[in-house]
Coordinates of C-alpha atoms in Angstrom, one line a residue:
Chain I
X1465 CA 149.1 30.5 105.6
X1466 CA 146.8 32.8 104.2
X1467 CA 145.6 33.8 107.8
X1468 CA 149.3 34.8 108.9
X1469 CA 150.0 36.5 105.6
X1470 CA 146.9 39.0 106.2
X1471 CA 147.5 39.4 110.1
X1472 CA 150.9 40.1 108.7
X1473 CA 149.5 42.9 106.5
X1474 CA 147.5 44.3 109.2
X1475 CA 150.0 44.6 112.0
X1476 CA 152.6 46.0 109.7
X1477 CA 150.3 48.5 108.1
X1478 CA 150.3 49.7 111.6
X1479 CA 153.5 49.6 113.2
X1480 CA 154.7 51.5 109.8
X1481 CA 152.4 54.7 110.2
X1482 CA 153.4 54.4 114.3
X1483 CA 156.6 55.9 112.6
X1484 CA 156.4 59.3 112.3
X1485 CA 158.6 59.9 109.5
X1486 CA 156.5 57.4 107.4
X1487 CA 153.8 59.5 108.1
X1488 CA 155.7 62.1 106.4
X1489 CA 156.2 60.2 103.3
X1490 CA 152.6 58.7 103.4
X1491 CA 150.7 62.1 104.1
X1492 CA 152.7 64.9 103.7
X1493 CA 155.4 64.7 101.2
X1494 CA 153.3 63.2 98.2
X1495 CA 151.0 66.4 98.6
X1496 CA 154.7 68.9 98.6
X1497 CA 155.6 67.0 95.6
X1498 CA 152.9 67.3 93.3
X1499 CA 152.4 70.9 94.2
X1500 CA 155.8 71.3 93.0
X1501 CA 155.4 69.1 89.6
X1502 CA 151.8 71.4 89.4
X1503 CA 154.1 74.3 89.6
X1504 CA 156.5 73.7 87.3
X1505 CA 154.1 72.0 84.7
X1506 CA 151.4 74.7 85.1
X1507 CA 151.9 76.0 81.3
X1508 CA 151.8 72.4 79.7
X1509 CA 148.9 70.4 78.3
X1510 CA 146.4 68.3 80.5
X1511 CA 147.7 65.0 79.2
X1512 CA 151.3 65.9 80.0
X1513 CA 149.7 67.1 83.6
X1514 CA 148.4 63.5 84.3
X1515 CA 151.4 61.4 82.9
X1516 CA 154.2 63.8 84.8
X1517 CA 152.3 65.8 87.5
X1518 CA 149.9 63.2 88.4
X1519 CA 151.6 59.5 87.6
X1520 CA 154.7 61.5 88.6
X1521 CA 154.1 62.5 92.0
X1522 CA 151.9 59.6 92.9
X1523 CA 155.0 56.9 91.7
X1524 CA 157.2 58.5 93.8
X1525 CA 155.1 58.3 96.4
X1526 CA 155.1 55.1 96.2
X1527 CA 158.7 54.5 95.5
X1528 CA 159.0 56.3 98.9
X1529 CA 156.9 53.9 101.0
X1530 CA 159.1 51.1 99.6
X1531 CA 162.4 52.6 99.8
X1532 CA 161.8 53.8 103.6
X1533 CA 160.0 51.0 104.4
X1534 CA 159.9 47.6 102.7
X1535 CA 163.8 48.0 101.8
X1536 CA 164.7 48.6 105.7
X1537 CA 162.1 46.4 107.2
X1538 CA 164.5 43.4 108.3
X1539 CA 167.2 45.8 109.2
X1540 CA 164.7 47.3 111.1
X1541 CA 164.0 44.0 112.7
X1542 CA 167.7 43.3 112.8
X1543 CA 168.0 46.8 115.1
X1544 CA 164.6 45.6 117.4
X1545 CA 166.4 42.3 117.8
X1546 CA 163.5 40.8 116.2
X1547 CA 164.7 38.9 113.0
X1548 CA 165.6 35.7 114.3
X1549 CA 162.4 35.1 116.6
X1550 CA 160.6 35.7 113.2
X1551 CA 162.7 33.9 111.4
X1552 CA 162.1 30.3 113.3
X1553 CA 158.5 31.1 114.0
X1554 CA 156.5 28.3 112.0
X1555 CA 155.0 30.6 109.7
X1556 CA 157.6 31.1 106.6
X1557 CA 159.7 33.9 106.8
X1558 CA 158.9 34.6 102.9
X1559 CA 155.2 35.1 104.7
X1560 CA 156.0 37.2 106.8
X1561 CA 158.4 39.5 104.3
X1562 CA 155.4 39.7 101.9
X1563 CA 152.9 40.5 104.4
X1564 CA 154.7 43.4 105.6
X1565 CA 155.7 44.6 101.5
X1566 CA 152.2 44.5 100.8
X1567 CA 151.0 46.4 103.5
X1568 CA 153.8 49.0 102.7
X1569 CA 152.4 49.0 99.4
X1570 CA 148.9 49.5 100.1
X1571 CA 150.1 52.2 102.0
X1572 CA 152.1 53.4 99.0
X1573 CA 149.2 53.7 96.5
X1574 CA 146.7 55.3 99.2
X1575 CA 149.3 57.9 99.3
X1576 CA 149.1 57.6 95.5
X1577 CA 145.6 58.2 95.9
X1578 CA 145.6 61.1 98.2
X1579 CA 148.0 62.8 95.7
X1580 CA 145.7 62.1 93.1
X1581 CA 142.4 63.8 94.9
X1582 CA 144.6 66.8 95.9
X1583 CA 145.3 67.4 92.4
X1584 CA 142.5 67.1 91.0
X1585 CA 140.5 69.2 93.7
X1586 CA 142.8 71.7 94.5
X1587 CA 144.4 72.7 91.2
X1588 CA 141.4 71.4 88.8
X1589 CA 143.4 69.2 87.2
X1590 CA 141.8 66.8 84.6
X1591 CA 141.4 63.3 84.3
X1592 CA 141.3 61.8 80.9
X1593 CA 141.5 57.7 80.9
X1594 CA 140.0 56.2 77.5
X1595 CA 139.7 53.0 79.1
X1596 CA 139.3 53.1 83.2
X1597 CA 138.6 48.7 82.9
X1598 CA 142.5 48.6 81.4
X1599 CA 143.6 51.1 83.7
X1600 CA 142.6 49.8 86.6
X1601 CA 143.9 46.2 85.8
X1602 CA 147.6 47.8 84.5
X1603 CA 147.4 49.4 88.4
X1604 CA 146.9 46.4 89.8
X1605 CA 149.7 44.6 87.4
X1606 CA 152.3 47.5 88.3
X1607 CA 151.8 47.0 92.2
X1608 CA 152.3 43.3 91.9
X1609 CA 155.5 44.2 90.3
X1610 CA 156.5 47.1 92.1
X1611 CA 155.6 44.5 95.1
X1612 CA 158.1 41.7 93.4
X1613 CA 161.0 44.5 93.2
X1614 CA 160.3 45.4 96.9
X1615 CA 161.2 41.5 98.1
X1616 CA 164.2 41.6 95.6
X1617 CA 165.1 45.2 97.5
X1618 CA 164.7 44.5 101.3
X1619 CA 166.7 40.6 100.7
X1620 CA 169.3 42.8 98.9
X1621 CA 169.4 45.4 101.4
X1622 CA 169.8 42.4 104.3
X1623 CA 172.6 41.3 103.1
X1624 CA 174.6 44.9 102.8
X1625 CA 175.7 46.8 105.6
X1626 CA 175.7 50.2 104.2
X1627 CA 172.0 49.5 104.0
X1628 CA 170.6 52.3 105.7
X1629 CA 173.1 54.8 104.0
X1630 CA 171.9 53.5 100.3
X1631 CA 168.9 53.5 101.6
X1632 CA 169.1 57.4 101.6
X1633 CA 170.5 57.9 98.6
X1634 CA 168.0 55.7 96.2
X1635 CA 165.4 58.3 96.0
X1636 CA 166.4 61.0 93.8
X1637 CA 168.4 58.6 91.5
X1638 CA 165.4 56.5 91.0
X1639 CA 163.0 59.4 90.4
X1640 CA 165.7 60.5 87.6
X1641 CA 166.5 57.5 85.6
X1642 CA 163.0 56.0 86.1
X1643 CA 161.7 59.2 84.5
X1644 CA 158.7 60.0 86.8
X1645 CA 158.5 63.4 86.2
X1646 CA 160.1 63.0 81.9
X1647 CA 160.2 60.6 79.5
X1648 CA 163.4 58.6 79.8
X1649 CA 163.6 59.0 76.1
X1650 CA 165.6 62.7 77.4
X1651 CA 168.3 61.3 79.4
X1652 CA 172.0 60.4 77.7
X1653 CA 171.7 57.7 75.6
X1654 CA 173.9 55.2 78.2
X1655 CA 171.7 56.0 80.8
X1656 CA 168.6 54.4 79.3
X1657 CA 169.5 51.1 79.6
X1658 CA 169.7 51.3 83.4
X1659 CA 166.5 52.9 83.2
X1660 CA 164.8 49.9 81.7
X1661 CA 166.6 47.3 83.8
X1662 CA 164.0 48.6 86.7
X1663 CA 160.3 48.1 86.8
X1664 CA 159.3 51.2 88.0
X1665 CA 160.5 52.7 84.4
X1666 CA 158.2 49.8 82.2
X1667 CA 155.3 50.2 85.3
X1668 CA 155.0 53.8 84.7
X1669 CA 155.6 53.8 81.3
X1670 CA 152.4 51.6 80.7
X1671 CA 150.4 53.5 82.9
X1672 CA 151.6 56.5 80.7
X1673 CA 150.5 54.2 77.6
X1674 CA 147.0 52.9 79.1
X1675 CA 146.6 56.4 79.7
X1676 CA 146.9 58.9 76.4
X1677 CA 143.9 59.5 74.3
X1678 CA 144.2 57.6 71.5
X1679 CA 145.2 54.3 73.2
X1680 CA 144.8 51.2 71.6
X1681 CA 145.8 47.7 72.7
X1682 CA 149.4 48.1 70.5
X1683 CA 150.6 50.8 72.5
X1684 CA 150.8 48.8 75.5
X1685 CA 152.4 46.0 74.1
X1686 CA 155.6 46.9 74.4
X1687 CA 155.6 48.2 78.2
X1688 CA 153.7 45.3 79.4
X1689 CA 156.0 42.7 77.8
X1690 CA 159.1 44.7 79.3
X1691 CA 157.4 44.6 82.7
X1692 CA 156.6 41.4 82.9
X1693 CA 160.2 40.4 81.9
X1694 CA 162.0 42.7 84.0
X1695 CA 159.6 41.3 87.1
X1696 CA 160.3 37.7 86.0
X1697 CA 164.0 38.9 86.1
X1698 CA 163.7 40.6 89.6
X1699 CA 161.5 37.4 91.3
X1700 CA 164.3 34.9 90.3
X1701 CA 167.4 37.8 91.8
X1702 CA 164.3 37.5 95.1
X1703 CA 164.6 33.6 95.1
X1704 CA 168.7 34.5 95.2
X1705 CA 168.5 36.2 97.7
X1706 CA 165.8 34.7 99.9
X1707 CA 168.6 31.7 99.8
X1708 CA 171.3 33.7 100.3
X1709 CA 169.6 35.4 103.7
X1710 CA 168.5 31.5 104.9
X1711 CA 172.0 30.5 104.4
X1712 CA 173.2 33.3 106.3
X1713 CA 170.9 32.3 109.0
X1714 CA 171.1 28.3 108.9
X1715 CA 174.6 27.8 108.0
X1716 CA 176.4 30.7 109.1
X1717 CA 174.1 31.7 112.1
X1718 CA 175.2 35.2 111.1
X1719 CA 171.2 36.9 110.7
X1720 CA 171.3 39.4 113.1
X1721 CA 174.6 40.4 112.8
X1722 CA 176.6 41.2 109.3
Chain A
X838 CA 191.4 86.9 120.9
X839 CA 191.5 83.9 123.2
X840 CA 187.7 84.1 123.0
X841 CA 187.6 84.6 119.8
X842 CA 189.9 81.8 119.2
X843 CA 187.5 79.4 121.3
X844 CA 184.6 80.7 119.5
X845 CA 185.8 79.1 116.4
X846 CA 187.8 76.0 118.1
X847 CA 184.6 74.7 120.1
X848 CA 183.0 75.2 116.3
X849 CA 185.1 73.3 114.6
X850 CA 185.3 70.5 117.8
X851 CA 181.6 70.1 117.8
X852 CA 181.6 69.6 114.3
X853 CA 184.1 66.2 114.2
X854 CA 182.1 65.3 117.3
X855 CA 179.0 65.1 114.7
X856 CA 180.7 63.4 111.7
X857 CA 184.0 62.1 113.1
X858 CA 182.8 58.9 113.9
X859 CA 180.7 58.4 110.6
X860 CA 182.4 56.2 107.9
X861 CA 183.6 58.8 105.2
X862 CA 181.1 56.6 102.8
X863 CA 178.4 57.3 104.7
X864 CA 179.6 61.3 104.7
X865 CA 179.8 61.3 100.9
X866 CA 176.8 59.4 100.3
X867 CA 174.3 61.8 102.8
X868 CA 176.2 65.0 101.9
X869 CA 177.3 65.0 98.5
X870 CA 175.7 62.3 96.4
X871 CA 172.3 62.6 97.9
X872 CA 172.2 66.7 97.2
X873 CA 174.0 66.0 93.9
X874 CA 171.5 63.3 92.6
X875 CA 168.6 65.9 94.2
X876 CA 170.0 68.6 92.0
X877 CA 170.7 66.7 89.2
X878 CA 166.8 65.4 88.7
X879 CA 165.4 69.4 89.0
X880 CA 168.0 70.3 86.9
X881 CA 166.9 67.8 83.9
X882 CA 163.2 68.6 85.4
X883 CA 163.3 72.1 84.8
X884 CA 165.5 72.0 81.1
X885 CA 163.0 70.0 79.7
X886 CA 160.0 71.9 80.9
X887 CA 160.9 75.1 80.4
X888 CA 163.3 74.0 77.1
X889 CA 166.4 75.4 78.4
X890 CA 165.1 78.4 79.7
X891 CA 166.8 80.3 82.3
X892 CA 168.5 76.9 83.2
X893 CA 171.8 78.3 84.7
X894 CA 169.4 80.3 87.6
X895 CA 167.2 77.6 88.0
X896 CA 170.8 75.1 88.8
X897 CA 172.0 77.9 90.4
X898 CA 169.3 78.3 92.9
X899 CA 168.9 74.3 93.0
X900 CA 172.5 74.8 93.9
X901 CA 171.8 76.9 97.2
X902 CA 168.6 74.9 97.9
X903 CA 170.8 71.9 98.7
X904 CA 172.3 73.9 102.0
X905 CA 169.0 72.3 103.5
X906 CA 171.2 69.1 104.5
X907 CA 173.0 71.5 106.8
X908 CA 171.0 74.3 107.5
X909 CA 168.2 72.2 108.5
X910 CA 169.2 68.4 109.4
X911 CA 172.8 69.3 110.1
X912 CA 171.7 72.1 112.8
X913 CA 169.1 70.2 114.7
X914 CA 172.0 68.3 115.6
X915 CA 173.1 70.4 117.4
X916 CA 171.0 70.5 120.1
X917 CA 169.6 67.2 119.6
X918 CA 173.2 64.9 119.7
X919 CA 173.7 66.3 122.7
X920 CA 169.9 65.7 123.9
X921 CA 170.7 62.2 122.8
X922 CA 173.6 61.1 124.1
X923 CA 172.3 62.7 127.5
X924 CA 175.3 66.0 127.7
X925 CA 172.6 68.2 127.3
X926 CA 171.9 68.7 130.8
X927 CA 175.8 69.3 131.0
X928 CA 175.9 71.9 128.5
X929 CA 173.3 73.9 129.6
X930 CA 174.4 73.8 133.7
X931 CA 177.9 75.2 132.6
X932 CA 178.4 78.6 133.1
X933 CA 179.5 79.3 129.1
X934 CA 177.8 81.8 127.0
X935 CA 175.2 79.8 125.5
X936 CA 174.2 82.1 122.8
X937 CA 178.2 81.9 121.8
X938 CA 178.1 78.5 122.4
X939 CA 175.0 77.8 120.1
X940 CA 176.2 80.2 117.5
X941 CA 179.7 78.5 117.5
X942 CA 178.7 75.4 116.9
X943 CA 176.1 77.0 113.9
X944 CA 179.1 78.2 111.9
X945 CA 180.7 74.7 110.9
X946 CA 176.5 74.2 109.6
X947 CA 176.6 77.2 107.4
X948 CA 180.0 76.7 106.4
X949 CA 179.4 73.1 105.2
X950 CA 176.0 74.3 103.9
X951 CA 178.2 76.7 101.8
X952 CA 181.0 74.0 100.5
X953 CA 177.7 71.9 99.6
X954 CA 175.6 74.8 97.5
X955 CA 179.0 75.3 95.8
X956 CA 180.3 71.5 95.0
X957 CA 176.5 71.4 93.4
X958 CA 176.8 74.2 91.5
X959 CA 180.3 73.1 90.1
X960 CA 178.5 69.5 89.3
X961 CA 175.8 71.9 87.4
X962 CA 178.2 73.7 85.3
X963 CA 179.9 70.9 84.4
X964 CA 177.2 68.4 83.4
X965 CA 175.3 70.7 81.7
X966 CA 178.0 72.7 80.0
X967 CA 176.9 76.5 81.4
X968 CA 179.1 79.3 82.2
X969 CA 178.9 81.6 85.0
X970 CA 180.7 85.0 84.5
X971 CA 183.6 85.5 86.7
X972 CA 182.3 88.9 88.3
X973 CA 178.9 86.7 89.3
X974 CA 181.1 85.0 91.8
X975 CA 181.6 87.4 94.4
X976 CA 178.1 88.3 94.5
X977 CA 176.8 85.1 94.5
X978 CA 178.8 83.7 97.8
X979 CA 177.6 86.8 99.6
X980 CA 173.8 85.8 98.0
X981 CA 174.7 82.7 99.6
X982 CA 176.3 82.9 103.0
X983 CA 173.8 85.3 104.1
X984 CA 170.9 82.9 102.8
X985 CA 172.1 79.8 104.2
X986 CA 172.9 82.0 108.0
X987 CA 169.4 82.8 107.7
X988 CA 168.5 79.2 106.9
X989 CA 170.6 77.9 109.4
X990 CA 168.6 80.4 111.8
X991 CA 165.1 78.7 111.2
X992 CA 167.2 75.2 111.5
X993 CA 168.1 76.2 114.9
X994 CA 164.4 77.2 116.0
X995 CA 163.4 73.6 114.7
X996 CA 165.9 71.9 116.6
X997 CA 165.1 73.8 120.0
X998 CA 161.5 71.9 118.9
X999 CA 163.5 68.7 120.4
X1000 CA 162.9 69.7 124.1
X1001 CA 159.0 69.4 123.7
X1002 CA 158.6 66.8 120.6
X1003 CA 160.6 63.1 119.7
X1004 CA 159.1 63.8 115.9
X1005 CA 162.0 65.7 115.0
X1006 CA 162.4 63.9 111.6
X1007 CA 159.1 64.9 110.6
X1008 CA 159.2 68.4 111.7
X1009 CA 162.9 68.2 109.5
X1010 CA 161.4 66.8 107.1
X1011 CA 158.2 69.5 106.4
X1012 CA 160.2 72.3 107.0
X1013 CA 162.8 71.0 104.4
X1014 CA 160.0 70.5 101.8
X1015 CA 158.8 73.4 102.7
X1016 CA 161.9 75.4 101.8
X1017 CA 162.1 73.1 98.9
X1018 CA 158.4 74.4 97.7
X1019 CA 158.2 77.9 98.8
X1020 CA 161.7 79.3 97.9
X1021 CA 160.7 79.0 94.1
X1022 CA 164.1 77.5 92.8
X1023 CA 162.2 75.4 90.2
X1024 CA 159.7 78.0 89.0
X1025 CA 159.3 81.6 88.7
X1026 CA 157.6 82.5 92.2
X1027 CA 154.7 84.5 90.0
X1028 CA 152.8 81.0 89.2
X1029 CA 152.7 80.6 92.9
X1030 CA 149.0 81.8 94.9
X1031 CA 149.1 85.3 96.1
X1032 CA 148.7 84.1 99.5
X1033 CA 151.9 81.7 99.6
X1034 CA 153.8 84.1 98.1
X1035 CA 153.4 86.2 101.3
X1036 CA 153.9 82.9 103.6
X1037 CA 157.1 82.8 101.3
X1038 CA 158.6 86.5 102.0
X1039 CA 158.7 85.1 105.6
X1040 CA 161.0 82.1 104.9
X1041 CA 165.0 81.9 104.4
X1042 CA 166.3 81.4 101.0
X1043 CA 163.3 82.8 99.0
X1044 CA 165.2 86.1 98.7
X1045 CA 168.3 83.9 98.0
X1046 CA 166.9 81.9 95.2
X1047 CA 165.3 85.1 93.7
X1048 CA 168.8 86.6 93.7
X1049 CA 170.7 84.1 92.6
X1050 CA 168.5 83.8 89.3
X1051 CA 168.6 87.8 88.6
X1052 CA 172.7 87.3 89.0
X1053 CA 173.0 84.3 86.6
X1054 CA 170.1 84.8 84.0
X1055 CA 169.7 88.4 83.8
X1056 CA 173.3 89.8 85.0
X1057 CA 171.1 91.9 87.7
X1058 CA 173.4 93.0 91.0
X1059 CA 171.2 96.4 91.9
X1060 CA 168.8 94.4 93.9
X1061 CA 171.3 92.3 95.7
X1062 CA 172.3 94.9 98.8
X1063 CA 168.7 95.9 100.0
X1064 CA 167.5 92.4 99.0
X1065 CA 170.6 90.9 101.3
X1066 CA 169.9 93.1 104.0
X1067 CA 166.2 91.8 104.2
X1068 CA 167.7 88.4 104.7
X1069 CA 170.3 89.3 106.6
X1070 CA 167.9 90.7 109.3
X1071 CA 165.3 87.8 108.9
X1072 CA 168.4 85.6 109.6
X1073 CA 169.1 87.5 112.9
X1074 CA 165.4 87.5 113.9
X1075 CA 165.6 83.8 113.5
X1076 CA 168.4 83.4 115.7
X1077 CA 166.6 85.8 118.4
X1078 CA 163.6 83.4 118.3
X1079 CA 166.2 80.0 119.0
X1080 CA 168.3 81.6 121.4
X1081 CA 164.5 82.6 123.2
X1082 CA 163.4 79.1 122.7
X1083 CA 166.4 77.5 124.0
X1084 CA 166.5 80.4 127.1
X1085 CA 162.7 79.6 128.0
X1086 CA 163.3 75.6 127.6
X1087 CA 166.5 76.4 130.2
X1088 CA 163.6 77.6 132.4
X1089 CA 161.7 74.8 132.0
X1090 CA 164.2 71.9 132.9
X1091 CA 165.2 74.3 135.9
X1092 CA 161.6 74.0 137.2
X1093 CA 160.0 70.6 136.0
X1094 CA 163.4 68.6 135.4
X1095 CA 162.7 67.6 131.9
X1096 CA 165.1 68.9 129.4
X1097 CA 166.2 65.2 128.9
X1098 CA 162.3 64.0 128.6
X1099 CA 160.1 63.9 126.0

């Protein structure tokens, strides 16, 4: 199982960057993005550089690797004709999904990454984590959510047909309520609750937290508990859906169709 | 007249040919929501950076930066639908005018780019409770026509890039972002490096967005005619340049038989 799950990683990793417009997302438009968050933020403080300019750019960098890739992937298979062979091989199809949502993620943060060093080479920008240990372990916890929320995305996204055209129109609206580039304390007051019924507002929210200068263990408290609910929340809508998709398949024989 | 008349009638036809089989959800959710939810995060970007500064030019010019659906993705289409559904080599054999032909089916584009820029500016004033003055208006669609021809011009060069490269949606892509970055619309172009500033004189709607925010923050029309005419002739040269490209990748199918290849 483990075998397939990282062949799975590897082959998807890349068939994804054989796609020219994921190369796009993955090299190009991170590095357009934060030059225009450096742009606009020039005049502000270095903290508020790294939790909007930085953590900014760099999240939706990553929301972009799953929203053009891990959300579409089965549609995409769908479209090669690909998704029932996959779906009878012997190696569980929930395998295969995670395989190829991690690999999209990996991508995701490298791009994440890249964003990062451009920043911090280009424009000087810099880097002030109290505790890099507690950082680096709130990373990994956000991807393994973010990763959760993919699974829950691409089952949803099977089972709709206006897929691909949502599939356009989820960026922007998730850069806004998630607050990437503000706090989500500025938006209208009925907003806000949307904004914390997604992970990607509590995931960069504690990276924010890990990250300010006079962190303590409090100050994440709040975002980490919220994560881990909301992911709780998102892997049990996954299980859902998973079910919904295999009924779809077994009992319906519908899987490749809508 | 009857020219004239088919000028605008092979417009409008090539236009439904793009969109009239789309479902009308798919139409609202690629050109209106998408450039609206676009608009709406720089918008809330912008107020709270810059605390309400100058926020009517900076939606304003957010406003005309969302022409990009049409001046850049819209207008590939036109020569890559056909390229697609394999008319090209039709098109191009028949003895019409192509450089009508092409321009014809670019007015729809800048049109739509137009009804876009202005349904996002509406959704601006009215979410964020700003007032334009009434004699900004006439001003400001002249500001914009003449940006979004000129964008539509360097749409049309990209699309010709169809005939030699399948990466169109990248090249789309960068060359949206790149309007997106270099025109300015979300800060003032004097934080930018010298040397982009002068890599941004050279690309449509920088003169636009720079307008547009003299006409809505500071009530400034002197610079509007001899700023317009800049764009108004970059706009032209752009043109030139596609209707060259698209003339020399004629010559090219005519020779090697590859217009429909990559």
């Amino acid at each position: 199982m483990m075998r397939a799950l990282l062949r799975t990683i590897r082959v998807h990793m890349g068939l994804s960057m054989a796609r020219p417009m994921f190369q796009f997302i993955i090299w190009a438009s991170p590095l357009f993005l934060a030059t225009i968050a450096i742009f606009i933020y020039s005049s502000r403080s270095p903290e508020d550089i790294f939790h909007y300019v930085i953590l900014g750019s760099g999240f939706m960098a990553l929301w972009s690797s799953i929203v053009f890739s891990s959300a579409s992937d089965i549609n995409r298979e769908r479209y090669y004709g690909t998704l029932e062979i996959i779906f009878v091989s012997p190696v569980p199809f929930f395998i295969v999904l995670i395989g190829k949502i991690i690999g999209n993620t990996i991508w995701g943060f490298l791009s994440m990454v890249i964003s990062f060093i451009y920043l911090v080479f280009l424009f000087g920008v810099h880097i002030t984590i109290p505790n890099p240990m507690v950082f680096f372990l709130c990373t990994l916890f956000v991807l393994l959510a973010l990763t959760v929320f993919s699974f829950f995305l691409s089952l949803a996204f099977t089972l709709s047909r206006q897929a691909e055209a949502l599939m356009n129109f989820i960026e922007y609206p998730i850069y806004l309520i998630c607050g990437f580039m503000f706090p989500v304390s500025i938006l209208p007051i009925w907003v806000q609750p949307i904004s914390y019924l997604l992970p990607p507002t509590w995931a960069i929210e504690l990276l924010r937290a890990v990250s300010t200068n006079e962190f303590s263990i409090n100050m994440i408290e709040k975002s980490l508990i919220g994560l881990v609910v909301v992911t709780m929340i998102y892997m049990v809508l996954g299980i859902f859906c998973y079910r919904a998709v295999e009924k779809k398949a077994r009992i319906s024989g519908k899987l490749g169709v809508y | 007249m009857e020219a004239t008349l088919r000028f605008f009638r092979h417009s409008l036809l090539s236009y439904r040919a793009l969109f009239g089989w789309l479902n009308p959800k798919v139409y609202i959710l690629v050109m209106v929501l998408n450039p609206l939810s676009q608009l709406l995060f720089f918008a809330v970007l912008v107020n709270y950076v810059y605390d309400g500064k100058g926020l009517v030019g900076y939606i304003g010019a957010n406003a005309l930066i969302l022409c990009v659906m049409s001046s850049v993705f819209g207008i590939m289409t036109i020569i890559t639908s056909d390229r697609y559904m394999g008319t090209l080599q039709l098109v191009m054999a028949s003895p019409a005018n192509k450089i009508g032909l092409f321009l014809s089916r670019s007015i729809a584009h800048i049109l739509n780019g137009l009804f876009t820029s202005m349904i996002g500016l509406i959704f601006g004033i009215l979410i964020f409770q700003i007032k334009i003055p009434i004699e900004a208006i006439l001003p400001l669609l002249s500001v914009w026509l003449v940006s979004i021809f000129s964008a539509c011009g360097l749409g049309l060069i990209i699309g010709c890039f169809c005939l030699w490269t399948p990466s169109m949606n990248l090249i789309a892509n960068l060359l949206a972002s790149s309007l997106l970055l270099l025109s300015g619309a979300n800060y003032p172009q004097s934080i930018m490096p010298t040397w982009l500033t002068y890599v941004a004189d050279f690309i449509p709607l920088t003169r636009g967005v720079e307008l547009t925010k003299q006409i809505l923050n500071e009530r400034n029309y002197e610079n509007v005619v001899p700023i317009l005419g800049q764009e108004f002739l970059l706009g032209v040269t752009f043109f030139i340049i596609s209707l060259l490209f698209i003339k020399y990748a004629e010559y090219l199918s005519r020779i090697k038989g590859t217009m429909d290849l990559d």
